[in-house]
XYZ file of C-alpha atoms in Angstrom:
539
model
C 0.000 0.000 0.000
C 1.424 3.434 -0.882
C 2.270 5.700 2.041
C -0.474 8.329 1.396
C -3.173 5.694 0.957
C -2.044 3.743 4.042
C -1.923 6.932 6.103
C -5.442 7.908 4.951
C -6.666 4.386 5.629
C -5.310 4.359 9.173
C -6.637 7.829 9.912
C -10.101 6.781 8.727
C -9.948 3.723 10.942
C -8.961 5.829 13.950
C -11.796 8.314 13.356
C -14.323 5.489 13.126
C -12.984 3.636 16.148
C -12.064 6.137 18.863
C -14.478 7.769 21.286
C -14.643 11.569 21.589
C -12.755 11.263 24.885
C -10.148 8.931 23.438
C -6.619 9.985 22.385
C -6.320 12.097 19.244
C -6.074 10.565 15.772
C -2.790 8.789 15.248
C -2.632 7.359 18.759
C -3.413 3.671 19.321
C -6.702 2.649 20.929
C -6.251 2.027 24.637
C -7.851 -1.251 25.730
C -10.318 -1.148 28.580
C -9.918 -4.689 29.900
C -8.312 -6.596 27.066
C -4.618 -7.283 26.828
C -3.320 -6.074 23.473
C -1.061 -8.166 21.266
C 1.649 -5.531 21.864
C 2.287 -3.253 24.854
C 0.059 -0.201 25.207
C 1.335 2.903 23.508
C 3.654 1.001 21.145
C 1.247 0.031 18.355
C 1.712 2.981 16.044
C 5.393 3.260 16.833
C 5.855 -0.350 15.789
C 3.795 0.302 12.648
C 6.184 3.090 11.744
C 9.275 0.972 12.434
C 7.929 -1.960 10.433
C 7.030 0.285 7.538
C 10.545 1.709 7.550
C 12.062 -1.779 7.600
C 9.817 -2.912 4.760
C 10.942 0.059 2.663
C 14.573 -0.659 3.434
C 14.125 -4.351 2.554
C 12.653 -3.506 -0.806
C 15.595 -1.341 -1.655
C 15.609 1.921 -3.620
C 13.128 2.221 -6.399
C 11.093 -0.835 -5.329
C 7.917 0.674 -3.962
C 5.227 -1.466 -2.407
C 2.290 -2.165 -4.679
C -0.296 0.567 -3.992
C -3.801 -0.347 -2.912
C -6.498 1.820 -4.425
C -8.433 4.242 -2.269
C -11.578 2.264 -3.132
C -10.044 -0.909 -1.690
C -8.877 0.981 1.402
C -12.382 2.361 1.844
C -13.881 -1.133 1.592
C -11.474 -2.407 4.233
C -12.383 0.487 6.521
C -16.081 -0.222 5.964
C -15.645 -3.891 6.891
C -13.848 -2.879 10.064
C -16.576 -0.356 10.912
C -19.250 -3.079 10.567
C -17.436 -5.119 13.214
C -16.506 -2.264 15.566
C -19.568 0.002 15.299
C -23.328 -0.073 14.863
C -25.910 -2.743 15.802
C -24.136 -5.933 16.860
C -26.760 -8.366 15.559
C -26.791 -6.740 12.132
C -22.986 -6.652 12.038
C -22.706 -10.334 12.956
C -25.269 -11.245 10.313
C -23.504 -9.198 7.632
C -20.192 -10.942 8.324
C -21.760 -14.372 8.795
C -24.051 -14.581 5.751
C -21.286 -14.832 3.111
C -19.544 -17.430 5.306
C -22.749 -19.411 5.662
C -23.221 -19.245 1.883
C -19.620 -20.417 1.425
C -20.124 -23.366 3.752
C -23.412 -24.325 2.117
C -21.680 -24.269 -1.269
C -19.001 -26.537 0.136
C -21.717 -28.842 1.415
C -23.297 -28.911 -2.032
C -19.889 -29.721 -3.460
C -19.500 -32.570 -0.965
C -22.938 -33.855 -1.963
C -21.862 -33.927 -5.608
C -18.585 -35.580 -4.642
C -20.291 -38.355 -2.656
C -22.917 -38.699 -5.384
C -20.194 -39.514 -7.904
C -18.270 -41.721 -5.460
C -21.456 -43.513 -4.409
C -21.738 -44.928 -7.915
C -18.477 -46.818 -7.247
C -19.995 -48.818 -4.367
C -20.066 -48.857 -0.565
C -16.364 -49.834 -0.402
C -15.499 -46.564 -2.156
C -17.723 -44.624 0.254
C -16.051 -46.291 3.241
C -12.624 -45.549 1.732
C -13.427 -41.859 1.293
C -14.786 -41.671 4.844
C -11.578 -43.101 6.333
C -9.285 -41.311 3.878
C -10.968 -37.987 4.631
C -10.489 -38.565 8.360
C -6.762 -39.113 7.858
C -6.613 -35.988 5.733
C -8.342 -34.081 8.535
C -5.596 -35.327 10.840
C -2.982 -33.860 8.490
C -5.040 -30.693 8.191
C -4.719 -30.159 11.937
C -1.344 -28.557 11.282
C -2.883 -26.294 8.641
C -5.706 -25.427 11.025
C -3.152 -24.476 13.665
C -1.564 -22.030 11.244
C -4.947 -20.724 10.064
C -6.282 -20.155 13.603
C -3.095 -18.351 14.614
C -3.288 -16.206 11.477
C -6.900 -15.243 12.129
C -6.310 -14.275 15.756
C -3.196 -12.199 15.033
C -4.559 -10.498 11.911
C -7.880 -9.685 13.610
C -6.193 -8.292 16.727
C -3.747 -6.237 14.625
C -6.498 -4.835 12.401
C -8.507 -3.933 15.490
C -5.483 -2.033 16.786
C -5.007 -0.320 13.418
C -1.574 -1.963 13.026
C -1.394 -3.113 9.406
C 2.325 -3.928 9.473
C 1.724 -6.563 12.139
C -1.206 -7.979 10.162
C 1.003 -8.322 7.083
C 3.855 -9.891 9.031
C 1.526 -12.430 10.644
C 0.212 -13.425 7.210
C 3.679 -13.691 5.659
C 5.057 -15.886 8.417
C 1.948 -18.072 8.367
C 2.327 -18.713 4.625
C 5.977 -19.656 5.102
C 5.109 -22.099 7.896
C 2.309 -23.582 5.768
C 4.642 -24.358 2.869
C 7.280 -26.010 5.040
C 4.801 -27.940 7.195
C 2.945 -29.365 4.184
C 6.140 -30.981 2.891
C 7.351 -32.253 6.271
C 3.970 -33.845 6.995
C 3.110 -35.028 3.487
C 6.207 -37.130 2.734
C 5.877 -39.529 5.715
C 2.123 -39.841 5.137
C 2.669 -40.735 1.499
C 5.068 -43.510 2.483
C 3.052 -44.879 5.419
C -0.496 -44.608 4.106
C -0.990 -48.355 3.490
C 0.071 -49.518 7.000
C -2.081 -46.790 8.554
C -5.121 -47.799 6.542
C -4.568 -51.471 7.328
C -4.522 -50.699 11.039
C -8.020 -49.210 10.748
C -9.537 -52.582 9.822
C -10.755 -51.860 6.279
C -11.463 -54.833 4.044
C -9.243 -55.378 0.991
C -11.470 -53.552 -1.503
C -11.925 -50.493 0.706
C -8.187 -50.500 1.495
C -7.261 -50.321 -2.191
C -9.698 -47.473 -2.758
C -8.455 -45.526 0.291
C -4.790 -45.921 -0.658
C -5.483 -44.583 -4.136
C -7.500 -41.683 -2.733
C -4.778 -40.687 -0.248
C -2.001 -40.828 -2.848
C -3.402 -37.875 -4.774
C -4.767 -35.903 -1.843
C -1.461 -36.049 0.047
C 0.385 -34.809 -3.046
C -1.929 -31.787 -2.941
C -1.123 -30.882 0.678
C 0.886 -27.714 -0.176
C -2.095 -26.179 -1.983
C -4.429 -27.229 0.849
C -2.213 -25.683 3.531
C -1.792 -22.427 1.596
C -5.526 -22.258 0.858
C -6.442 -22.615 4.545
C -3.835 -20.043 5.599
C -5.094 -17.483 3.079
C -8.606 -18.173 4.342
C -7.458 -17.487 7.909
C -6.009 -14.135 6.883
C -9.252 -13.080 5.176
C -11.217 -14.147 8.271
C -8.986 -11.912 10.368
C -9.728 -9.009 8.040
C -13.438 -9.657 8.429
C -13.663 -10.218 4.673
C -16.040 -13.115 4.057
C -17.122 -12.127 0.536
C -13.921 -12.912 -1.355
C -13.671 -16.420 0.157
C -17.190 -16.970 -1.190
C -16.031 -16.229 -4.737
C -12.971 -18.410 -4.257
C -15.270 -21.248 -3.235
C -17.441 -20.765 -6.321
C -14.391 -21.094 -8.571
C -13.003 -24.104 -6.711
C -16.341 -25.944 -6.763
C -16.737 -25.384 -10.497
C -13.363 -27.062 -11.066
C -13.994 -29.858 -8.557
C -17.429 -30.842 -9.843
C -16.372 -30.670 -13.503
C -13.236 -32.762 -13.088
C -15.023 -35.223 -10.804
C -17.303 -36.083 -13.707
C -14.491 -36.028 -16.263
C -11.919 -38.073 -14.347
C -14.046 -40.532 -12.370
C -16.030 -41.659 -15.431
C -13.524 -40.848 -18.216
C -15.636 -38.350 -20.163
C -14.588 -36.210 -23.181
C -11.366 -38.114 -23.759
C -10.110 -37.940 -20.164
C -8.855 -41.185 -18.569
C -11.325 -43.195 -16.466
C -9.577 -43.061 -13.066
C -12.362 -44.009 -10.659
C -11.856 -42.838 -7.089
C -8.329 -41.630 -7.919
C -9.872 -39.240 -10.437
C -12.100 -37.813 -7.723
C -9.067 -37.214 -5.511
C -7.173 -35.555 -8.373
C -10.180 -33.314 -9.047
C -10.080 -32.233 -5.401
C -6.382 -31.312 -5.658
C -6.990 -29.298 -8.847
C -9.762 -27.348 -7.100
C -7.411 -26.564 -4.197
C -4.823 -25.244 -6.641
C -7.386 -22.960 -8.265
C -8.540 -21.729 -4.855
C -4.960 -20.926 -3.822
C -4.352 -18.903 -6.991
C -7.625 -16.993 -6.527
C -6.777 -16.177 -2.909
C -3.404 -14.859 -4.022
C -5.042 -12.629 -6.636
C -7.581 -11.284 -4.128
C -4.938 -10.751 -1.458
C -3.203 -8.278 -3.762
C -6.297 -6.078 -3.497
C -6.274 -5.839 0.304
C -4.157 -4.002 2.889
C -2.198 -7.286 3.170
C -1.103 -7.060 -0.474
C 2.615 -7.460 0.221
C 2.207 -10.418 2.595
C 2.816 -12.991 -0.164
C 5.609 -11.047 -1.880
C 8.643 -13.051 -2.983
C 10.788 -10.406 -1.326
C 9.421 -11.173 2.141
C 7.987 -14.704 2.042
C 11.278 -16.552 2.554
C 12.458 -14.563 5.593
C 11.507 -16.391 8.804
C 10.810 -14.263 11.874
C 11.125 -16.607 14.830
C 9.263 -14.353 17.262
C 6.231 -14.268 14.984
C 6.472 -18.001 14.348
C 6.420 -18.519 18.124
C 3.342 -16.311 18.483
C 1.502 -18.156 15.722
C 2.404 -21.487 17.290
C 1.380 -20.415 20.785
C -2.148 -19.792 19.526
C -2.340 -22.424 16.833
C -0.763 -25.504 18.401
C -3.526 -26.031 20.991
C -6.079 -25.603 18.180
C -4.118 -28.164 16.173
C -4.207 -30.545 19.126
C -7.949 -30.001 19.369
C -8.354 -30.929 15.696
C -6.152 -34.009 16.134
C -8.204 -35.116 19.119
C -11.406 -34.786 17.119
C -9.929 -36.747 14.234
C -8.487 -39.375 16.574
C -11.877 -39.765 18.190
C -13.509 -40.129 14.768
C -10.925 -42.685 13.634
C -11.507 -44.601 16.863
C -15.229 -44.639 16.129
C -14.625 -45.778 12.561
C -12.406 -48.614 13.766
C -15.053 -49.543 16.322
C -17.759 -49.513 13.635
C -15.600 -51.637 11.318
C -15.518 -54.340 14.015
C -19.302 -54.428 14.472
C -21.396 -56.974 12.594
C -22.286 -54.267 10.037
C -18.604 -53.675 9.151
C -17.993 -51.437 6.114
C -21.716 -50.677 5.890
C -21.547 -48.961 9.295
C -18.436 -46.963 8.297
C -20.099 -45.903 5.050
C -23.266 -44.940 6.960
C -21.212 -42.697 9.235
C -19.699 -40.912 6.214
C -23.053 -40.434 4.511
C -24.668 -39.359 7.776
C -21.992 -36.762 8.478
C -22.287 -35.434 4.952
C -26.062 -35.122 5.202
C -25.802 -33.614 8.678
C -23.516 -30.935 7.316
C -26.626 -29.171 5.997
C -27.216 -28.246 9.631
C -23.701 -27.685 10.907
C -22.155 -25.831 7.954
C -24.074 -22.673 8.956
C -22.461 -23.151 12.366
C -19.036 -23.005 10.739
C -20.044 -19.796 8.984
C -21.111 -18.169 12.234
C -17.940 -19.414 13.943
C -15.908 -17.524 11.327
C -17.938 -14.373 11.973
C -17.539 -14.752 15.748
C -13.781 -15.188 15.396
C -13.347 -11.945 13.437
C -15.845 -10.059 15.609
C -14.225 -11.001 18.905
C -10.633 -10.615 17.678
C -11.023 -7.164 16.153
C -13.084 -5.772 19.039
C -10.510 -6.983 21.549
C -7.819 -5.276 19.488
C -9.834 -2.048 19.596
C -10.382 -2.383 23.359
C -14.141 -3.003 23.008
C -14.350 -6.018 25.279
C -18.067 -5.923 26.060
C -18.894 -5.582 22.368
C -16.699 -8.627 21.714
C -18.589 -10.553 24.397
C -21.996 -9.559 23.019
C -20.932 -10.391 19.477
C -19.870 -13.889 20.496
C -23.195 -14.639 22.180
C -25.326 -13.131 19.413
C -23.463 -15.134 16.766
C -24.003 -18.289 18.838
C -27.757 -17.783 19.270
C -28.247 -16.947 15.599
C -26.425 -20.161 14.685
C -28.482 -22.198 17.166
C -31.692 -20.964 15.538
C -30.504 -21.827 12.027
C -29.102 -25.218 12.995
C -32.230 -26.206 14.912
C -34.363 -25.463 11.863
C -32.017 -27.268 9.463
C -31.681 -30.196 11.849
C -35.442 -30.593 11.771
C -35.344 -30.731 7.976
C -32.881 -33.573 7.768
C -34.610 -35.411 10.634
C -37.776 -35.665 8.566
C -35.882 -36.130 5.279
C -33.453 -38.759 6.607
C -34.651 -41.482 4.239
C -34.394 -39.390 1.037
C -30.867 -38.300 2.004
C -29.782 -41.878 2.627
C -31.197 -43.105 -0.695
C -29.599 -40.179 -2.536
C -26.038 -41.181 -1.603
C -26.353 -44.954 -1.211
C -27.778 -46.563 -4.322
C -28.256 -50.069 -5.655
C -26.298 -51.270 -8.674
C -28.494 -53.112 -11.195
C -25.789 -55.801 -11.494
C -25.022 -56.184 -7.778
C -24.964 -59.511 -6.011
C -27.401 -60.482 -3.268
C -24.685 -59.858 -0.643
C -23.981 -56.388 -2.056
C -27.692 -55.567 -2.073
C -27.937 -56.546 1.603
C -24.979 -54.310 2.446
C -26.595 -51.373 0.639
C -29.830 -51.819 2.565
C -27.907 -52.026 5.859
C -26.041 -48.811 5.036
C -29.297 -47.008 4.219
C -30.988 -48.147 7.444
C -28.022 -47.122 9.607
C -27.752 -43.741 7.878
C -31.415 -42.977 8.604
C -30.964 -43.839 12.284
C -27.801 -41.725 12.481
C -29.537 -38.630 11.111
C -32.556 -38.917 13.380
C -30.457 -39.392 16.519
C -28.051 -36.573 15.588
C -30.913 -34.125 15.062
C -31.465 -33.748 18.803
C -27.900 -32.509 19.391
C -27.759 -29.928 16.578
C -28.574 -26.831 18.725
C -25.789 -27.762 21.146
C -23.397 -28.433 18.278
C -24.051 -24.907 17.004
C -23.513 -23.429 20.456
C -20.179 -25.195 20.866
C -18.925 -24.492 17.349
C -19.572 -20.758 17.371
C -18.294 -20.069 20.872
C -15.181 -22.114 20.109
C -14.682 -19.824 17.091
C -15.126 -16.802 19.357
C -12.529 -18.154 21.795
C -10.104 -18.806 18.944
C -10.574 -15.250 17.680
C -9.518 -14.080 21.140
C -6.454 -16.327 21.010
C -7.795 -18.639 23.746
C -7.199 -22.144 22.392
C -5.932 -24.096 25.415
C -9.160 -24.439 27.409
C -11.263 -25.600 24.414
C -8.618 -28.248 23.730
C -8.868 -29.603 27.285
C -12.632 -29.635 26.907
C -12.323 -31.605 23.675
C -10.176 -34.229 25.408
C -12.842 -34.693 28.058
C -15.831 -34.970 25.725
C -14.293 -36.676 22.675
C -11.759 -39.042 24.266
C -12.816 -39.687 27.848
C -16.558 -39.791 27.160
C -17.459 -40.329 23.487
C -15.293 -43.305 22.499
C -15.656 -45.319 25.747
C -19.412 -44.702 25.778
C -19.699 -45.785 22.135
C -17.763 -48.972 22.877
C -19.917 -49.735 25.924
C -23.210 -49.172 24.112
C -22.144 -50.936 20.908
C -20.680 -54.100 22.430
C -21.694 -54.451 26.077
C -25.269 -53.216 25.704
C -25.496 -54.814 22.263
C -26.735 -51.744 20.379
C -24.117 -52.044 17.615
C -23.575 -48.950 15.429
C -26.684 -47.300 16.892
C -24.931 -47.197 20.263
C -22.135 -45.203 18.623
C -24.709 -42.804 17.178
C -26.118 -42.136 20.662
C -22.629 -41.676 22.145
C -21.838 -39.064 19.501
C -25.069 -37.175 20.107
C -24.828 -37.152 23.907
C -21.170 -36.058 23.937
C -22.034 -33.239 21.503
C -24.719 -31.953 23.873
C -22.254 -31.984 26.758
C -19.562 -30.189 24.784
C -21.942 -27.418 23.757
C -22.988 -26.785 27.362
C -19.411 -26.808 28.676
C -18.144 -24.503 25.886
C -20.880 -21.982 26.698
C -19.831 -22.041 30.352
C -16.194 -21.573 29.344
C -17.023 -18.490 27.275
C -19.217 -17.115 30.071
C -16.347 -17.316 32.574
C -14.424 -14.785 30.462
C -10.797 -15.882 30.719
C -10.495 -15.058 27.001
C -10.888 -11.336 27.787
C -7.288 -11.080 29.012
C -5.457 -13.418 26.632
C -2.302 -11.884 25.182
C -1.532 -12.796 21.572
């Protein structure tokens, strides 16, 4: 951003943010109860120092790419929506594009499973297990993304754009390195890992093929999630929506082309679906990079700065992100434990496939929760940075209750439409054997039961999801991780095992364990947010 535009941008932000009794324009906002990400009184001084360093790094005659005054005005308007005006309206304005993004992703997942479902229940089971392992790998990317969001949001709230850019740059560097360090071992060990999960031979072959391509695409996935975290911190939820539209267009098109071998493309089966996913991630990464150049973070992905590690910033990102990464790993570990448990029930692969189809169908309800969690993260982070602690608190609760209302309504829809959803994704093959037909019917019946049991926990799932997002926006990631250990590891898996095998409920016992532990986690997360430790977290 050119110096005059950046100066005008910051002055506009100060005028919109500060009270009449606050320090004059140019001084940093003084927090009331929150602990700033940098010591009080140093924010603008550090901005000046960082700007000077950036100029020196570029060398003479290498000016930073200017951001237009229109783009600066849009950024200031987004910040004003979060920091000023009616809270409910502001939350809704930030959340709606995120909800639309998540619903588009759900639609994309529906199309994906629709194509995969034509390959049989073994392919569905393989994608369910393969996706869980990919979520485990994504925990590292989520750690980076959560840290990026918290630091960018807090810095934007303070009016410190240099810190926001530095946080984004260092996050992108970590994402690139981590994707390689994690991807290589996974590529080599994928078959032993899949074998340990108890898949039958057909599902194992499918899952190995699926993971081969998706692991190769880890760098694009990690970069995509990190860019998304930066935009969340800015409070910009519109551009990620357009990125999602582009990525879905590529994914759906190449799913059809590569799975079935249309228009001269090779018929690759499930491997083609995985390759289509990687291509969509690449497109999304490129689109994020293009859009980033039109924001106040335009220089964050510059080749001149990307390869310069700053260990203090890396430590700050890790301090916030690592507990969030652990939380993601715990969730994935719990899900893998459930899948292994289901594989050892009498239903076997049919139960694992039913879990995958049930989760996909259920996402109609919980994807809006993800959208509101994104809004809560930006709302809480930026208001803490601006010293508006009570507004941050109100924003977190309002986002949660809006999400609960939406998810309750959507949960009711899929409760009553459980059978159509199950038949949409699990279909009979005209040439199937009698044994295969029995397995399809078992999968359908278990999917219907899963959806109807899960419906009762949807309001509590929304409560937990959104308030966890609010806590992450504040940089408080340790307490939610401890809570996840309690509900997902100490309660969910043992209860599922007890109900499935000792009580004799089979997969249905696992469904009830999932629902009851979700209710508990929602209640405990709400209590954690109410206690208010997040108000004084230093990022």
